[in-house]
Short mmCIF file of C-alpha atoms and ligand atoms in Angstrom, two decimals:
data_model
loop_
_atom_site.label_atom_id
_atom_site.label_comp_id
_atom_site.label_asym_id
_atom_site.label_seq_id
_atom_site.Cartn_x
_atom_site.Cartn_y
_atom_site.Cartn_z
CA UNK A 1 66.60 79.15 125.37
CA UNK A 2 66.43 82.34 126.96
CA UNK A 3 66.09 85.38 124.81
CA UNK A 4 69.11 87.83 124.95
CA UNK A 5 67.77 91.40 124.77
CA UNK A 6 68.98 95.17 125.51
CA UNK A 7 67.11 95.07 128.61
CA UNK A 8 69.44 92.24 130.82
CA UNK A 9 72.16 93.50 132.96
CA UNK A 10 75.24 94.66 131.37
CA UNK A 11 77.19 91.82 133.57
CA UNK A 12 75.21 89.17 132.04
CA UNK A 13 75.55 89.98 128.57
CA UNK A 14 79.47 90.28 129.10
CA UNK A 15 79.25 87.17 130.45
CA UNK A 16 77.68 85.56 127.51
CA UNK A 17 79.84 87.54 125.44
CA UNK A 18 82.95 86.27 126.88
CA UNK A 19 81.62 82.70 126.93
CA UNK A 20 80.85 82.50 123.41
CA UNK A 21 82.04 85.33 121.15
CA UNK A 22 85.20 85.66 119.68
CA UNK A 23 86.38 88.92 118.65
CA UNK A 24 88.09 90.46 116.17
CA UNK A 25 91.70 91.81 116.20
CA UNK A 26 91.41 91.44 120.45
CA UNK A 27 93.42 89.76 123.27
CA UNK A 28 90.18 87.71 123.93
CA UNK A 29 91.66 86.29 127.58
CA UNK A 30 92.30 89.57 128.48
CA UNK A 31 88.93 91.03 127.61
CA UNK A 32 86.87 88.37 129.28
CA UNK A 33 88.52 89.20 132.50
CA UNK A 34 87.34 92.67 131.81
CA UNK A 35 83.59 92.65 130.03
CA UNK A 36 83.31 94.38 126.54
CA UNK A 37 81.54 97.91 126.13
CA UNK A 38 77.64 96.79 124.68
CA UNK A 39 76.86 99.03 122.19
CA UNK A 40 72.55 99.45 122.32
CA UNK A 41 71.77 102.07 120.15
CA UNK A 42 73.15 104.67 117.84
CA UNK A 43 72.03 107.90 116.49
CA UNK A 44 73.70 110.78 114.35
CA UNK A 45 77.36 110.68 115.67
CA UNK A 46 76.36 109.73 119.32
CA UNK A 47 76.35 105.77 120.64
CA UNK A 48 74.40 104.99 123.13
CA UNK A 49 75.96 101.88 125.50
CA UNK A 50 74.40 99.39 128.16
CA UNK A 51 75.32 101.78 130.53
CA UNK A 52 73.01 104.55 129.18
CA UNK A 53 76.06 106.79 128.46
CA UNK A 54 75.79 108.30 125.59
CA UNK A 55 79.16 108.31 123.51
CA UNK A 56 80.40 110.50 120.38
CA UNK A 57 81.63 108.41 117.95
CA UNK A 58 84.53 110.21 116.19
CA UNK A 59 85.45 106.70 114.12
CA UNK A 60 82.21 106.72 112.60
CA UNK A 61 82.23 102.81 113.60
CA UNK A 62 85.48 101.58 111.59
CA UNK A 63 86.00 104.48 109.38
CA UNK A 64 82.49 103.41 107.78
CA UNK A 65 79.17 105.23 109.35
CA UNK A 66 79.40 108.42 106.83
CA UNK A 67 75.91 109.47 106.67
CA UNK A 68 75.71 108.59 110.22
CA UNK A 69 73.39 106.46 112.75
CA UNK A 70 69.56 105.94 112.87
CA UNK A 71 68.51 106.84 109.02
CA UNK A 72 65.46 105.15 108.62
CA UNK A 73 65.78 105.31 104.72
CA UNK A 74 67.96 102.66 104.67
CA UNK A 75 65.81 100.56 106.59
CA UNK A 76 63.26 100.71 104.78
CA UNK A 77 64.98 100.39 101.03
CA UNK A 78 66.31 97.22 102.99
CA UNK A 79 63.20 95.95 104.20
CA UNK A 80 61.42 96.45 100.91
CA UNK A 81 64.15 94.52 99.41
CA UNK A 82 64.07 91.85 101.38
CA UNK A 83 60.17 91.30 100.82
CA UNK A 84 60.85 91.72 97.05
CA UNK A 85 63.87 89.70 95.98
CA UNK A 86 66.05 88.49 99.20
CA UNK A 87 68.34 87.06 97.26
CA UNK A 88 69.48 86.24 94.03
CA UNK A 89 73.23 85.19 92.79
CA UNK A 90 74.75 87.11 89.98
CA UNK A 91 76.74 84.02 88.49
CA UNK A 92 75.66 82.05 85.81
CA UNK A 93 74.46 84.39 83.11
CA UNK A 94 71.76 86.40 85.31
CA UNK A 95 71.60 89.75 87.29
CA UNK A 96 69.11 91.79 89.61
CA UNK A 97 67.82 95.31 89.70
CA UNK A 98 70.03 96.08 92.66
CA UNK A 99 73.07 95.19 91.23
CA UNK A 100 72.62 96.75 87.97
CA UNK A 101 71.53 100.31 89.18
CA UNK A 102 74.45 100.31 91.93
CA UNK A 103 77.30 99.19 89.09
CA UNK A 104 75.51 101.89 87.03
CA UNK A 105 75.77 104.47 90.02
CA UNK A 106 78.97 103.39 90.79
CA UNK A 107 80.14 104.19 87.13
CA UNK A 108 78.79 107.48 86.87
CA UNK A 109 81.06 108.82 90.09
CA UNK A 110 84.06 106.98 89.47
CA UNK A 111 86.72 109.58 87.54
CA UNK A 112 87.77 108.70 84.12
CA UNK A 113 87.00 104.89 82.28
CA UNK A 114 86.51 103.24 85.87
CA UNK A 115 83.36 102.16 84.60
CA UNK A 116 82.83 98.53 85.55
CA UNK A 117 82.44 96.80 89.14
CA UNK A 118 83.06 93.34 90.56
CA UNK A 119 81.14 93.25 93.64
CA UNK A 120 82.54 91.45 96.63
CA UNK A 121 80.98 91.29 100.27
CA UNK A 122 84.19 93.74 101.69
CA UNK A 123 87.04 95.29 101.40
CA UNK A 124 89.55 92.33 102.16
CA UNK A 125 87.43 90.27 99.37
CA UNK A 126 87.56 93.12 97.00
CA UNK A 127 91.29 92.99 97.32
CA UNK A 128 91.20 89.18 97.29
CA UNK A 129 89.82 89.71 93.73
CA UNK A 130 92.14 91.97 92.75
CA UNK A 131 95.45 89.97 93.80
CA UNK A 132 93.80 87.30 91.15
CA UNK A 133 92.48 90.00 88.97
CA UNK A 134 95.42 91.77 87.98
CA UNK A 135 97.56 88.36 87.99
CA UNK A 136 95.20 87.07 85.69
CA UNK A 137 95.13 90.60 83.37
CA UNK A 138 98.58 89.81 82.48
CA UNK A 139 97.91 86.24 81.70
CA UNK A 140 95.57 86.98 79.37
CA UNK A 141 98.13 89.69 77.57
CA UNK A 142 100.55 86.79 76.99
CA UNK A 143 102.57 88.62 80.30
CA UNK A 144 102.38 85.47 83.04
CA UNK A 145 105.43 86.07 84.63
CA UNK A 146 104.07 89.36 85.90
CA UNK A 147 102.86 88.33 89.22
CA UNK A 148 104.53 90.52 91.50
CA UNK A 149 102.25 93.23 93.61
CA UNK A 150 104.31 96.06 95.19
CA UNK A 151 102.70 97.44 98.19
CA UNK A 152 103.56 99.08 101.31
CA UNK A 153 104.98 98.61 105.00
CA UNK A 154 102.17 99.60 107.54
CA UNK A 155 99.86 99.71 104.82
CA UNK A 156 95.92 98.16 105.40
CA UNK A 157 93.95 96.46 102.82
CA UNK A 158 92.07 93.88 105.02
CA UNK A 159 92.31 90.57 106.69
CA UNK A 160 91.83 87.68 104.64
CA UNK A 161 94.96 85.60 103.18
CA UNK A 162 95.75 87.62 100.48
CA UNK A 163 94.50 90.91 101.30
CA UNK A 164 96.24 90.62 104.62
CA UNK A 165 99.25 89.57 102.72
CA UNK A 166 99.18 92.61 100.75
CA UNK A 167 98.88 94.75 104.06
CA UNK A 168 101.97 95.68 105.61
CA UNK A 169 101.18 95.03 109.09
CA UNK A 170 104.22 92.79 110.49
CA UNK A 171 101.72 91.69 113.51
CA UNK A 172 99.43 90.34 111.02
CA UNK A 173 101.82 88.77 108.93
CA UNK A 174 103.73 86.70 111.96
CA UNK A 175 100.25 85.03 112.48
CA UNK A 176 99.18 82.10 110.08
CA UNK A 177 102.06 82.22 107.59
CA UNK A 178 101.38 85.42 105.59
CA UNK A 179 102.13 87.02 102.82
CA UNK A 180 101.76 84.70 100.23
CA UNK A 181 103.91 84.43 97.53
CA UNK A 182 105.00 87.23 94.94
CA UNK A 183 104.29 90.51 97.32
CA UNK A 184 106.94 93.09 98.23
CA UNK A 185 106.16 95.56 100.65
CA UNK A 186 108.32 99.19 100.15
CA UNK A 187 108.58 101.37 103.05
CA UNK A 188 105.53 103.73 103.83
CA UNK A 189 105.65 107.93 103.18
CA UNK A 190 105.33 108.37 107.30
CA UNK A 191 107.50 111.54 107.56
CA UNK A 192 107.06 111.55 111.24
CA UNK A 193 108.01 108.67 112.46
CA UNK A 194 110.81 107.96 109.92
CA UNK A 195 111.97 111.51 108.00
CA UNK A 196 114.78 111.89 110.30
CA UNK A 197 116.45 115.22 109.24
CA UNK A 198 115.07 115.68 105.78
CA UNK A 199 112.69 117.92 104.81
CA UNK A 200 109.09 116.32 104.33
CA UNK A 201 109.09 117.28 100.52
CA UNK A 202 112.43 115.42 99.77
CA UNK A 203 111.87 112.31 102.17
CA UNK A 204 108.11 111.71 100.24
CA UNK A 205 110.04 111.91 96.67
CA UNK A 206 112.60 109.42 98.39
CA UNK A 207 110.07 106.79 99.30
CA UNK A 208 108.55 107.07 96.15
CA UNK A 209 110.93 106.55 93.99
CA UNK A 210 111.74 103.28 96.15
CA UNK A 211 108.86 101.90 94.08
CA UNK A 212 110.70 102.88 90.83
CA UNK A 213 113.83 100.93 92.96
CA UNK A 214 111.27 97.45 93.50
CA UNK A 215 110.78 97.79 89.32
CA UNK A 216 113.90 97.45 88.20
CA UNK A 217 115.52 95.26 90.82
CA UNK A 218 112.27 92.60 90.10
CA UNK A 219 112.17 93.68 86.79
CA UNK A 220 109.49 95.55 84.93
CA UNK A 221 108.07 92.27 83.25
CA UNK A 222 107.82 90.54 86.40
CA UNK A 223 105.40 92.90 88.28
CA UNK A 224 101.82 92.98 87.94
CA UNK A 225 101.03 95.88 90.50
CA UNK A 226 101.45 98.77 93.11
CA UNK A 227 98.56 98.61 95.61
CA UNK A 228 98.33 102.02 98.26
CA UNK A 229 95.72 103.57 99.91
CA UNK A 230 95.64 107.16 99.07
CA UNK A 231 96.13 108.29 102.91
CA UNK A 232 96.61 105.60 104.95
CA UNK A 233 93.68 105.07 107.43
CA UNK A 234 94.42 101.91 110.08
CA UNK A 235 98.17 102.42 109.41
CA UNK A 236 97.75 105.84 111.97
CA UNK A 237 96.39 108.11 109.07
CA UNK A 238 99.32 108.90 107.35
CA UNK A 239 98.94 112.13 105.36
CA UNK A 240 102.03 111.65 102.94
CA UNK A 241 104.10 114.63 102.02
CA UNK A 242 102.84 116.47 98.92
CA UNK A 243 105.91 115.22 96.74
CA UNK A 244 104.76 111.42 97.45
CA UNK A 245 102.25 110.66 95.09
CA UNK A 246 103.46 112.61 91.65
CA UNK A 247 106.27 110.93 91.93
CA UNK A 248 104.40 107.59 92.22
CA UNK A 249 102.28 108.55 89.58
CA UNK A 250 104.91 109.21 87.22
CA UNK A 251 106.41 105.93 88.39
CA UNK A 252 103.56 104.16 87.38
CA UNK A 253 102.82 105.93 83.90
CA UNK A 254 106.56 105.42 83.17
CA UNK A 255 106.39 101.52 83.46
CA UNK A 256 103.99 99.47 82.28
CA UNK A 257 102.21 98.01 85.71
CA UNK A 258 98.82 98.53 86.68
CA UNK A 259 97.82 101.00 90.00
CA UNK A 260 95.37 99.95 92.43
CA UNK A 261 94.01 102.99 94.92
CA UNK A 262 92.53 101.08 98.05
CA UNK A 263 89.36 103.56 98.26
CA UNK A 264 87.78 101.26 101.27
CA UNK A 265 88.43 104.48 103.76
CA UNK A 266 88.93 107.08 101.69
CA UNK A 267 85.94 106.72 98.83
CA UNK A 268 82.71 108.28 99.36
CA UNK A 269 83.52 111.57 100.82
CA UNK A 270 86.33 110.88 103.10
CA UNK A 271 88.40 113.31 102.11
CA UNK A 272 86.10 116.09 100.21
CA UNK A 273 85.53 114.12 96.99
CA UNK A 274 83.73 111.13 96.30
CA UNK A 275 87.27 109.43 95.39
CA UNK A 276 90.62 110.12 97.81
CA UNK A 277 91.97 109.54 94.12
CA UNK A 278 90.76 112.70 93.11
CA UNK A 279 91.83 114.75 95.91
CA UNK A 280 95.48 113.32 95.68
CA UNK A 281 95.28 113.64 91.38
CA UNK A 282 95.96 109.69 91.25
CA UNK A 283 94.71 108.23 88.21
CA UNK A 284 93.97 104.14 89.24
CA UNK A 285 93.50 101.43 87.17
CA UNK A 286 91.66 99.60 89.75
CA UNK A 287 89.58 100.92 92.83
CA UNK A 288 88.69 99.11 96.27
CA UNK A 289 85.73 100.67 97.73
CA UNK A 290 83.35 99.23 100.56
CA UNK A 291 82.74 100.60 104.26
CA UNK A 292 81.71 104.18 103.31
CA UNK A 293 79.41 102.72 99.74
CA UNK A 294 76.89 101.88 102.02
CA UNK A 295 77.82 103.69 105.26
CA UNK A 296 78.21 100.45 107.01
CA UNK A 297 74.59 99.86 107.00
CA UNK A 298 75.50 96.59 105.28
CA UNK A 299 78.39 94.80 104.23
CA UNK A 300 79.29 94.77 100.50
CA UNK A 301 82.77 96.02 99.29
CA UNK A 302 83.60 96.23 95.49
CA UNK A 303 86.62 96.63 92.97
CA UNK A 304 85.72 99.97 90.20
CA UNK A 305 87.84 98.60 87.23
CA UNK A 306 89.18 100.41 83.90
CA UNK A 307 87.32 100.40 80.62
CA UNK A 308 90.88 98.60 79.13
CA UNK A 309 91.31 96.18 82.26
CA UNK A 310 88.13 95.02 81.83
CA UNK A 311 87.93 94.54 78.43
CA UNK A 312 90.57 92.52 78.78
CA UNK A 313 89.32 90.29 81.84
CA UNK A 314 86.60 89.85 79.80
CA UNK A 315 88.07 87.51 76.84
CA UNK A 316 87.98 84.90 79.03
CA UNK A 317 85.67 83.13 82.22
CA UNK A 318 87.24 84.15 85.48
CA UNK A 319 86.73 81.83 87.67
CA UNK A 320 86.47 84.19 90.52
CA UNK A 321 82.93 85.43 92.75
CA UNK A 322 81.47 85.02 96.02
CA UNK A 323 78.05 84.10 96.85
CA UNK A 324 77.26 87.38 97.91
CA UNK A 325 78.76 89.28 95.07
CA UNK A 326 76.01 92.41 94.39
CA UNK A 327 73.50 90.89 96.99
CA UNK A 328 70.18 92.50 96.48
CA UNK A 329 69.96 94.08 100.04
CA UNK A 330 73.73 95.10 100.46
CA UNK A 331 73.37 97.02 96.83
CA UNK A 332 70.12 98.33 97.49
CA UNK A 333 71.28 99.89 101.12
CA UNK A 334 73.71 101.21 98.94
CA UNK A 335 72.11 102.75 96.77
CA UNK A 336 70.02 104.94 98.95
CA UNK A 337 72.91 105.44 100.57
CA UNK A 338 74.50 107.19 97.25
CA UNK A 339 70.95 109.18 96.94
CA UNK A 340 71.62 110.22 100.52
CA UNK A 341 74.55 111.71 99.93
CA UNK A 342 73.89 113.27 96.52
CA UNK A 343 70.68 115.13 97.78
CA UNK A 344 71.93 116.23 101.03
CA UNK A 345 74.80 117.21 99.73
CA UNK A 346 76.84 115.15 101.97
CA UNK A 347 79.86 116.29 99.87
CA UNK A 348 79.75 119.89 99.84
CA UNK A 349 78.77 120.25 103.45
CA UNK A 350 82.42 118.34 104.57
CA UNK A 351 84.02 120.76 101.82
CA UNK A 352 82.45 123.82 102.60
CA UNK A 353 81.27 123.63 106.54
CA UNK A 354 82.81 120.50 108.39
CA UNK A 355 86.52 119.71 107.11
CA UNK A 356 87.41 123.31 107.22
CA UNK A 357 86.17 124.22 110.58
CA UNK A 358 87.54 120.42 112.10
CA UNK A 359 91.27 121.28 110.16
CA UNK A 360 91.25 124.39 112.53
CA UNK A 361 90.51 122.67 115.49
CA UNK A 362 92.02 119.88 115.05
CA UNK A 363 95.54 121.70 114.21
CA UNK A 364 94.97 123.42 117.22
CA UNK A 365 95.91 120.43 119.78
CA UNK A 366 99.06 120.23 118.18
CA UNK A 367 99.77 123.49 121.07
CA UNK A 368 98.85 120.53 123.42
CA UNK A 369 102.39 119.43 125.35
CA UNK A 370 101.81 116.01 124.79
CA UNK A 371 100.89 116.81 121.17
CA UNK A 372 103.70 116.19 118.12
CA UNK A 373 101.98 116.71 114.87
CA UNK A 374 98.42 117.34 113.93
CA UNK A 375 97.51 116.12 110.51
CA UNK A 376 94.28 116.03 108.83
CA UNK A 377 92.92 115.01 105.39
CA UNK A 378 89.49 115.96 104.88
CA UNK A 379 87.20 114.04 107.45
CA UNK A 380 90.48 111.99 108.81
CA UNK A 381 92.88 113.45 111.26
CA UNK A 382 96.01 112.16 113.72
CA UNK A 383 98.19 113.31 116.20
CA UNK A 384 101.18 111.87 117.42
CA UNK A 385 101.60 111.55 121.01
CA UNK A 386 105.29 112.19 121.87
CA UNK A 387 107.21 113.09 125.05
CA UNK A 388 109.57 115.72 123.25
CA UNK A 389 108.43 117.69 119.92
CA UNK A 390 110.96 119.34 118.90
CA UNK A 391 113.05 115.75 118.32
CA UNK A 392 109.57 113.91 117.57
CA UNK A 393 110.96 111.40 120.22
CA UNK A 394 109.16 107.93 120.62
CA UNK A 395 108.05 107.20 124.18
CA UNK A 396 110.64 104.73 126.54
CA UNK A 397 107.68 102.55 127.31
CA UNK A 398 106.22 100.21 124.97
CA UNK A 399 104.91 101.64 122.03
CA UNK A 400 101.27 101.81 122.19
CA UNK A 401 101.23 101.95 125.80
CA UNK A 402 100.51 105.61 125.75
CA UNK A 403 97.89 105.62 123.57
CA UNK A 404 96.04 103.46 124.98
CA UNK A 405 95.71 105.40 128.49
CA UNK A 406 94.80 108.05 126.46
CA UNK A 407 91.93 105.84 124.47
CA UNK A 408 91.03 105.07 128.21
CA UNK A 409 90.77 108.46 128.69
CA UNK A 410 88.47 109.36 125.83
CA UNK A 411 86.02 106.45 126.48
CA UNK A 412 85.55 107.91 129.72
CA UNK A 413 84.91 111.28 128.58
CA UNK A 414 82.47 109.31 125.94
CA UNK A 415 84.51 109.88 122.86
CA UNK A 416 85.23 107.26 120.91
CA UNK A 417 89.06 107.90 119.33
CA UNK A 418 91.11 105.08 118.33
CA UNK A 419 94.93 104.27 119.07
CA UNK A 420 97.51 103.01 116.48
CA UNK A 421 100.49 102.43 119.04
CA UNK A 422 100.87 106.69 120.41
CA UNK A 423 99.30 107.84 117.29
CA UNK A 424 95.58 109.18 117.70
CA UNK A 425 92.83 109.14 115.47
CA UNK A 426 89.64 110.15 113.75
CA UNK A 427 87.69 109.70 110.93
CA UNK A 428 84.27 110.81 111.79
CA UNK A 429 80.12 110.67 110.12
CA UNK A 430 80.37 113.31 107.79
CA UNK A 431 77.58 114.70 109.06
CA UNK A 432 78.96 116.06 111.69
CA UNK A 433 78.06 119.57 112.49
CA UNK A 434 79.91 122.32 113.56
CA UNK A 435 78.78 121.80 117.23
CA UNK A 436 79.58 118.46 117.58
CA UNK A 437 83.13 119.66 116.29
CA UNK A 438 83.28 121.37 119.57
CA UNK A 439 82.23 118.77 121.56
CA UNK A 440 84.31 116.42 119.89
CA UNK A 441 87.24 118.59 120.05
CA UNK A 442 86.82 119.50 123.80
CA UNK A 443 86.63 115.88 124.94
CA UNK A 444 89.93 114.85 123.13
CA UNK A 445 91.56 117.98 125.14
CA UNK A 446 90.38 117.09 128.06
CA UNK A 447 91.61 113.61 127.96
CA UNK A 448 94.69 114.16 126.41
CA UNK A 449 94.92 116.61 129.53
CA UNK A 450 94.08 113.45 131.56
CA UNK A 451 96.47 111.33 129.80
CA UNK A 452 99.58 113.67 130.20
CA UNK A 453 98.77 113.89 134.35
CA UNK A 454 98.69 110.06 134.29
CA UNK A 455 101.65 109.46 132.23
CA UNK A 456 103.70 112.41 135.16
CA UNK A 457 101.86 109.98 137.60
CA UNK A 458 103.09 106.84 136.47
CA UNK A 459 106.46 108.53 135.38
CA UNK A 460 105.98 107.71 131.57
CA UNK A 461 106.80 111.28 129.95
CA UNK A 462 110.37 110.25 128.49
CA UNK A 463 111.91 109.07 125.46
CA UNK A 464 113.30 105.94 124.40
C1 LIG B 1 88.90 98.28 106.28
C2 LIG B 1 89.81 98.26 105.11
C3 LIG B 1 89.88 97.14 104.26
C4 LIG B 1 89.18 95.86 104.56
O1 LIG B 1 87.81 95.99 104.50
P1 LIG B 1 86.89 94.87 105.27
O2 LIG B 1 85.52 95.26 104.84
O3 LIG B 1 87.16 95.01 106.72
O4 LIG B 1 87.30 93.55 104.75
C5 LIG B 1 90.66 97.25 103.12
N1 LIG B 1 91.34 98.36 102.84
C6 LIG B 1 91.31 99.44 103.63
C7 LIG B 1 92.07 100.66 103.24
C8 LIG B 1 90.56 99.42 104.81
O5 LIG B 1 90.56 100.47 105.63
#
């Protein structure tokens, strides 16, 4: 067999690629035609790609690289690991080091009585066990018929069966017969795209209190629990309206249903705390976490869980856990990880130096013609790509088809910003500096400078 290295010809890997890999969430016909991008190398916030170009990487991966590229820490706490104890299970009555000091760690930064964790290898398995978790709560309170989990439209919480049945993406959902049973989706706090004439404030109290509408019309002994991310990330980060989540707070204090914050994006840092929870004054029963616990450096996702929920799960076996649950490595990376950020500071440099200085520029493209809104949340920002601002018009053309010349546009100016349909985005390292701001910011205005004289070009600046 020959040995597939960094050092063949970008052609020949593609080739190989398209031959034999299947990739996620892609059009894979389309892309063979094409060749994928090879990522080789990465360092701080910059990729470095087959081609030698070397590419600022404002997505920090998928929302996940926080303490960004090339630490050697990590590989070393993971290499030690693996000569130690590779792996061990944490079924059956027996536990590791690893697992114990992360759950411990874990404990001591989650707010209030979130004290316990059930480790799972992501986010979509960490919401996996809390679809059965919560179900099975309320089972054990002599409540069975409370089943029901309210989420959201547009909302992400992964891709499995039942965490992409909890999502509220209708693409996902028209593929493979999702959602499963006993999950109503309410529609999202997007004030942009769907606030019409009211004023932000009053439209986020609105589709709040169209959860308080899902409990009575189900019934408040019928439902188990109201899933959300606190700003939703893959959805087109969706900074709700300051009125949204009070309201839903309130909602859930008043009736007697458990709250689940889906931290996956927004824990560790994401938005100036370690929780987004905690920025937004939510007070969850339940927490996802995973991409930014151990900065993607390897996969392992978790649920944080109440002192009282998981007293309760505890009267009886649950018959729930994954192979992987608290793997040695994965916690350990994690770990350091944690250390990283707590010693560095990680934390107080996005409060105090990077999320204050990328809010200004980042608000600043919204003078850009092409440019709707500009919203930011911490270390995660949008803007909404519109032909006419003062109506926030969609475009005629297919939505999506805008944004992605514009993603076209950044890759060639070696940017990485994602699309979600003419909405742009960022989440990037935390580390960021100050300078790479700039850099950052000057390559998204000079593509979206790029994008606008294509879309004149092509004749796609009007609205539908
Ligand atoms: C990415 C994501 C998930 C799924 O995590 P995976 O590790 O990809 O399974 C769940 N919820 C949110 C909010 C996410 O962004």
């Amino acid at each position: 067999m020959t040995v597939i290295t960094n050092h063949m010809p970008t052609a020949e890997l593609q080739a190989l690629d398209a031959a034999h890999h299947m990739h996620p969430f892609t059009a894979n016909g389309e892309l063979s035609q094409k060749g994928a991008r090879i990522i080789t190398r990465a360092d701080g916030v910059h990729l470095t790609d087959s081609e030698g170009n070397r590419i600022l990487d404002a997505m920090a991966g998928l929302w996940c690289v926080n303490i960004g590229y090339g630490r050697d820490e990590l590989a070393e706490v993971a290499a030690r690991q693996m000569r130690e104890l590779p792996y061990y299970n944490t079924f059956f009555q027996t536990t590791h080091v690893p697992a114990i000091a992360l759950a411990a760690k874990i404990a001591e930064l989650a707010p209030g009585d979130l004290n316990n964790v059930f480790f799972a290898g992501s986010g979509s398995e960490a919401n996996d066990t809390n679809i059965r978790m919560v179900r099975h709560y309320w089972a054990l309170k002599g409540k069975p018929a409370k089943t029901v989990i309210i989420s959201r439209k547009n909302a992400y919480h992964g891709s499995s069966v039942g965490s992409g049945s909890l999502g509220g993406m209708s693409g996902m959902h028209a593929q493979g017969g999702l959602p499963i049973p006993d999950i109503h989706h309410i529609n999202q706090p997007h004030w942009w795209s769907e606030g019409g004439d009211m004023p932000p404030e009053d439209f986020g109290l609105q589709r709040a209190r169209e959860l308080e509408e899902a409990i009575l019309e189900f019934g408040e002994d019928r439902i188990a629990a109201f899933i959300a991310e606190p700003v939703q990330g893959a959805g087109g980060v969706i900074v709700p309206p300051d009125s949204y989540w009070p309201e839903i707070q309130r909602i859930c204090d008043k009736y007697e249903i458990l709250l689940i914050a889906d931290e996956v994006i927004c824990g560790f840092g994401r938005t100036g705390n370690w929780f987004g929870s905690e920025t937004l004054n939510i007070r969850p029963d339940i927490m996802t976490i995973a991409k930014g616990l151990s900065s993607g450096y390897a996969p392992i996702g978790g649920s944080i869980v109440s002192d009282e929920v998981a007293s309760v799960i505890a009267g009886d076996e649950f018959n729930h856990g994954y192979t992987y649950s608290g793997h040695p490595v994965a916690a350990a990376v994690a770990l350091e990880n944690l250390r990283i950020m707590e010693e560095e500071n990680i934390l107080g440099h996005v409060r105090d130096v990077a999320a204050p200085y990328l809010k200004e520029k980042w608000e600043a493209l919204a003078d850009h013609p092409l440019v709707g809104e500009a919203r930011i949340a911490g270390m995660m920002g949008s803007i909404a790509l519109t032909p006419n601002k003062e109506t926030r018009a969609v475009f005629a053309a297919e939505a999506g088809t805008v944004g992605y010349i514009c993603r076209e546009r950044c890759f060639a100016n070696n940017l990485v910003m994602r699309h979600v349909g003419d909405r742009m985005i960022i989440s990037p390292p935390l580390v960021i500096t100050p300078a790479e701001i700039d850099v950052m910011i000057e390559r998204a205005s000079k593509s979206l400078d790029e994008c606008y004289a294509e879309l004149k070009k092509q004749d796609l600046l009007h609205s539908a």
